[in-house]
Amino acid sequence: MKQSFKVGIIGATGMVGQRLITLLEGHPWFTVTTLAASPRSAGLAYAEAVEGRWAMTAPIPPRIGEMTVLDAVADMDTIAAGVDFVFCAVDMKKDAIRELEEAYAKRECPVFSNNSAHRATPDVPMIVPEVNPDHAAVIDAQKKRLGTKRGFMAVKSNCSLQSYLPALHPLLDLGVSRVLACTYQAISGAGRTFATWPEMRDNVIPYIGGEEEKSEQEPLKIWGKVEEGGIVPALSPAITTQCIRVPVSDGHLAAVFFSLENKVSPDEIIRRWRTFSGEPQKLALPSAPAQFLHYFDEPDRPQTRLDRDLEKGMAVSIGRLREDSQYDYKFVCLSHNTIRGAAGGNILMAELLAAKGYLD
């Protein structure tokens, strides 16, 4: 595989676009050469386009700040011709996003999307790199449908399931039958900060539109199988969720309850978590955490502020495994929603497909 790629960011001014910029600065394989956003930002220097809206703690890289923002739609031909692939994190209506991403793919420009528009499309892989790297095989069928040689789309899953799905994955062969997950989600998941959303201080909102449906359905696609040019979702486990917005800047925490057809000891479950390793670790991909799943023995961990940045925000933290009176077991888990759950997970997916030759 080649290890030098020119990268575009579509939706570069938003929260995930900003996070992509900070994570890609100094990346050994990927160099950001193009930034695009809405017509409102087009034509401006990036620093000017995000003035008063830069939400990251790290400053805008000087080189990036001076780049001129292009129009994601009007300049599509120029963008697609000038990069090896794009990350897409736009704020548009779902139908418009679906059309935009497919248009880039048809221009032979691979698209790695943080949007939900194509998550249900059967021949578009939704990859958590340590969990279902084999789903990349469906890309060949997608290219055939699109009539492309190189262009395709791959999507990130919803950020709310990035903590509990990886924790359940090493247990699937034990027959995980029922799952209840209550997620407590940071305001950055809504693209907001406390400065732009002061109403969230000292507040909890027990509703996030569409989040529970995604959290219950998307794991079944991720755990599904590639068959006859599409991904057929798994039929189990049965998953129910409740998603709540809490006054935290970054980090989605989940309280998870689950049942097993073949019950094992807590020590065996913890052993599986601590020894689990996926393809990103075997390939030593640049953004891969050395250890994906971390189990804490302390009764008060993981904690959002202490543990969300573990392994540069790319690890999943787990704790408080214990038996339950209604399900077999329960535990708490945590992931950084804009890093592992969004921008960082998307970068890792791109690294995985680059290593597999899909970007050559």
Short mmCIF file of N, CA and C in Angstrom, two decimals, residues 92-166:
data_model
loop_
_atom_site.label_atom_id
_atom_site.label_comp_id
_atom_site.label_asym_id
_atom_site.label_seq_id
_atom_site.Cartn_x
_atom_site.Cartn_y
_atom_site.Cartn_z
N MET A 92 -26.44 18.71 7.06
CA MET A 92 -27.44 18.89 6.02
C MET A 92 -28.58 17.90 6.26
N LYS A 93 -29.66 18.04 5.53
CA LYS A 93 -30.73 17.06 5.61
C LYS A 93 -30.25 15.73 5.05
N LYS A 94 -30.84 14.65 5.58
CA LYS A 94 -30.34 13.31 5.25
C LYS A 94 -30.36 13.01 3.76
N ASP A 95 -31.42 13.38 3.06
CA ASP A 95 -31.47 13.12 1.62
C ASP A 95 -30.37 13.86 0.88
N ALA A 96 -30.10 15.09 1.29
CA ALA A 96 -29.05 15.87 0.65
C ALA A 96 -27.67 15.27 0.92
N ILE A 97 -27.47 14.76 2.14
CA ILE A 97 -26.20 14.12 2.47
C ILE A 97 -26.01 12.86 1.63
N ARG A 98 -27.07 12.08 1.50
CA ARG A 98 -27.01 10.85 0.73
C ARG A 98 -26.60 11.14 -0.72
N GLU A 99 -27.19 12.16 -1.31
CA GLU A 99 -26.86 12.55 -2.68
C GLU A 99 -25.44 13.07 -2.78
N LEU A 100 -25.03 13.87 -1.81
CA LEU A 100 -23.68 14.46 -1.83
C LEU A 100 -22.61 13.37 -1.76
N GLU A 101 -22.75 12.45 -0.82
CA GLU A 101 -21.72 11.42 -0.65
C GLU A 101 -21.65 10.50 -1.86
N GLU A 102 -22.80 10.16 -2.41
CA GLU A 102 -22.81 9.30 -3.59
C GLU A 102 -22.21 10.03 -4.79
N ALA A 103 -22.44 11.34 -4.88
CA ALA A 103 -21.88 12.12 -5.99
C ALA A 103 -20.35 12.14 -5.92
N TYR A 104 -19.80 12.27 -4.73
CA TYR A 104 -18.33 12.22 -4.59
C TYR A 104 -17.81 10.83 -4.96
N ALA A 105 -18.48 9.79 -4.48
CA ALA A 105 -18.04 8.43 -4.80
C ALA A 105 -18.07 8.18 -6.30
N LYS A 106 -19.11 8.68 -6.98
CA LYS A 106 -19.22 8.49 -8.42
C LYS A 106 -18.15 9.28 -9.18
N ARG A 107 -17.55 10.25 -8.54
CA ARG A 107 -16.42 10.98 -9.12
C ARG A 107 -15.09 10.31 -8.77
N GLU A 108 -15.17 9.04 -8.39
CA GLU A 108 -14.01 8.21 -8.05
C GLU A 108 -13.25 8.72 -6.83
N CYS A 109 -13.97 9.34 -5.91
CA CYS A 109 -13.39 9.86 -4.68
C CYS A 109 -13.99 9.10 -3.49
N PRO A 110 -13.24 8.21 -2.86
CA PRO A 110 -13.78 7.49 -1.70
C PRO A 110 -14.23 8.44 -0.60
N VAL A 111 -15.31 8.07 0.07
CA VAL A 111 -15.90 8.90 1.12
C VAL A 111 -15.94 8.11 2.42
N PHE A 112 -15.37 8.72 3.48
CA PHE A 112 -15.48 8.16 4.83
C PHE A 112 -16.38 9.10 5.61
N SER A 113 -17.56 8.63 5.94
CA SER A 113 -18.61 9.50 6.44
C SER A 113 -18.88 9.35 7.93
N ASN A 114 -19.07 10.49 8.59
CA ASN A 114 -19.54 10.50 9.97
C ASN A 114 -21.06 10.70 10.04
N ASN A 115 -21.70 10.79 8.91
CA ASN A 115 -23.13 11.04 8.86
C ASN A 115 -23.92 9.73 8.87
N SER A 116 -25.21 9.85 9.18
CA SER A 116 -26.05 8.65 9.28
C SER A 116 -26.77 8.30 7.99
N ALA A 117 -26.64 9.13 6.95
CA ALA A 117 -27.47 8.98 5.75
C ALA A 117 -27.37 7.60 5.10
N HIS A 118 -26.16 7.03 5.05
CA HIS A 118 -25.97 5.76 4.35
C HIS A 118 -25.76 4.58 5.30
N ARG A 119 -26.02 4.77 6.59
CA ARG A 119 -25.77 3.67 7.52
C ARG A 119 -26.67 2.46 7.27
N ALA A 120 -27.86 2.71 6.74
CA ALA A 120 -28.77 1.59 6.47
C ALA A 120 -28.65 1.06 5.05
N THR A 121 -27.81 1.66 4.21
CA THR A 121 -27.64 1.19 2.83
C THR A 121 -26.92 -0.16 2.86
N PRO A 122 -27.51 -1.22 2.31
CA PRO A 122 -26.96 -2.57 2.50
C PRO A 122 -25.53 -2.76 2.01
N ASP A 123 -25.13 -2.08 0.91
CA ASP A 123 -23.78 -2.30 0.40
C ASP A 123 -22.78 -1.24 0.85
N VAL A 124 -23.14 -0.44 1.85
CA VAL A 124 -22.21 0.54 2.44
C VAL A 124 -21.75 0.00 3.79
N PRO A 125 -20.47 -0.33 3.95
CA PRO A 125 -20.02 -0.90 5.22
C PRO A 125 -20.01 0.15 6.33
N MET A 126 -20.42 -0.26 7.52
CA MET A 126 -20.37 0.56 8.72
C MET A 126 -19.39 -0.14 9.66
N ILE A 127 -18.17 0.35 9.67
CA ILE A 127 -17.07 -0.42 10.24
C ILE A 127 -16.59 0.16 11.56
N VAL A 128 -16.58 -0.69 12.59
CA VAL A 128 -15.81 -0.45 13.80
C VAL A 128 -14.56 -1.31 13.62
N PRO A 129 -13.40 -0.72 13.35
CA PRO A 129 -12.26 -1.50 12.83
C PRO A 129 -11.87 -2.74 13.63
N GLU A 130 -11.98 -2.70 14.95
CA GLU A 130 -11.63 -3.89 15.74
C GLU A 130 -12.72 -4.95 15.72
N VAL A 131 -13.92 -4.59 15.27
CA VAL A 131 -15.06 -5.48 15.39
C VAL A 131 -15.43 -6.17 14.08
N ASN A 132 -15.58 -5.41 13.01
CA ASN A 132 -16.06 -6.01 11.75
C ASN A 132 -15.26 -5.55 10.53
N PRO A 133 -13.94 -5.69 10.56
CA PRO A 133 -13.15 -5.28 9.39
C PRO A 133 -13.49 -6.06 8.13
N ASP A 134 -14.05 -7.26 8.28
CA ASP A 134 -14.40 -8.09 7.13
C ASP A 134 -15.52 -7.48 6.29
N HIS A 135 -16.27 -6.53 6.83
CA HIS A 135 -17.35 -5.91 6.07
C HIS A 135 -16.84 -5.06 4.91
N ALA A 136 -15.54 -4.78 4.89
CA ALA A 136 -14.97 -4.06 3.75
C ALA A 136 -15.19 -4.82 2.45
N ALA A 137 -15.42 -6.12 2.54
CA ALA A 137 -15.61 -6.95 1.34
C ALA A 137 -16.82 -6.51 0.52
N VAL A 138 -17.79 -5.83 1.15
CA VAL A 138 -18.99 -5.42 0.43
C VAL A 138 -18.72 -4.25 -0.51
N ILE A 139 -17.58 -3.61 -0.38
CA ILE A 139 -17.25 -2.45 -1.21
C ILE A 139 -17.23 -2.82 -2.69
N ASP A 140 -16.79 -4.01 -3.02
CA ASP A 140 -16.76 -4.42 -4.43
C ASP A 140 -18.15 -4.39 -5.05
N ALA A 141 -19.15 -4.86 -4.30
CA ALA A 141 -20.53 -4.83 -4.79
C ALA A 141 -21.03 -3.40 -4.91
N GLN A 142 -20.64 -2.55 -3.97
CA GLN A 142 -21.06 -1.15 -4.03
C GLN A 142 -20.47 -0.47 -5.26
N LYS A 143 -19.20 -0.71 -5.54
CA LYS A 143 -18.58 -0.13 -6.73
C LYS A 143 -19.30 -0.57 -8.00
N LYS A 144 -19.70 -1.82 -8.02
CA LYS A 144 -20.43 -2.32 -9.19
C LYS A 144 -21.74 -1.58 -9.35
N ARG A 145 -22.44 -1.34 -8.24
CA ARG A 145 -23.71 -0.60 -8.30
C ARG A 145 -23.50 0.84 -8.74
N LEU A 146 -22.45 1.47 -8.25
CA LEU A 146 -22.18 2.87 -8.57
C LEU A 146 -21.53 3.04 -9.94
N GLY A 147 -20.97 1.96 -10.48
CA GLY A 147 -20.26 2.07 -11.74
C GLY A 147 -18.90 2.72 -11.61
N THR A 148 -18.23 2.49 -10.46
CA THR A 148 -16.94 3.12 -10.21
C THR A 148 -15.81 2.09 -10.18
N LYS A 149 -14.61 2.59 -10.35
CA LYS A 149 -13.43 1.75 -10.22
C LYS A 149 -12.78 1.93 -8.85
N ARG A 150 -12.83 3.15 -8.36
CA ARG A 150 -12.15 3.48 -7.10
C ARG A 150 -13.08 4.09 -6.07
N GLY A 151 -14.13 4.77 -6.50
CA GLY A 151 -15.02 5.48 -5.60
C GLY A 151 -15.94 4.56 -4.82
N PHE A 152 -16.11 4.85 -3.53
CA PHE A 152 -17.02 4.10 -2.67
C PHE A 152 -17.33 4.94 -1.44
N MET A 153 -18.24 4.45 -0.63
CA MET A 153 -18.60 5.09 0.63
C MET A 153 -18.46 4.09 1.76
N ALA A 154 -17.94 4.54 2.88
CA ALA A 154 -17.91 3.76 4.12
C ALA A 154 -18.31 4.69 5.25
N VAL A 155 -19.03 4.18 6.24
CA VAL A 155 -19.59 5.05 7.26
C VAL A 155 -19.17 4.64 8.67
N LYS A 156 -19.12 5.64 9.54
CA LYS A 156 -18.96 5.41 10.97
C LYS A 156 -20.33 5.14 11.57
N SER A 157 -20.35 4.33 12.62
CA SER A 157 -21.60 4.10 13.33
C SER A 157 -21.90 5.25 14.28
N ASN A 158 -23.05 5.22 14.88
CA ASN A 158 -23.44 6.24 15.84
C ASN A 158 -22.49 6.26 17.03
N CYS A 159 -22.18 7.46 17.51
CA CYS A 159 -21.20 7.58 18.60
C CYS A 159 -21.70 6.96 19.90
N SER A 160 -23.01 6.87 20.10
CA SER A 160 -23.52 6.39 21.38
C SER A 160 -23.27 4.91 21.63
N LEU A 161 -23.03 4.13 20.57
CA LEU A 161 -22.81 2.70 20.78
C LEU A 161 -21.33 2.32 20.77
N GLN A 162 -20.44 3.32 20.67
CA GLN A 162 -19.02 3.02 20.58
C GLN A 162 -18.43 2.49 21.87
N SER A 163 -19.11 2.69 22.99
CA SER A 163 -18.59 2.15 24.25
C SER A 163 -19.11 0.75 24.52
N TYR A 164 -20.43 0.54 24.38
CA TYR A 164 -20.97 -0.76 24.81
C TYR A 164 -20.88 -1.84 23.74
N LEU A 165 -20.95 -1.50 22.46
CA LEU A 165 -20.82 -2.55 21.43
C LEU A 165 -19.45 -3.22 21.48
N PRO A 166 -18.34 -2.46 21.52
CA PRO A 166 -17.03 -3.14 21.62
C PRO A 166 -16.90 -3.99 22.88
#
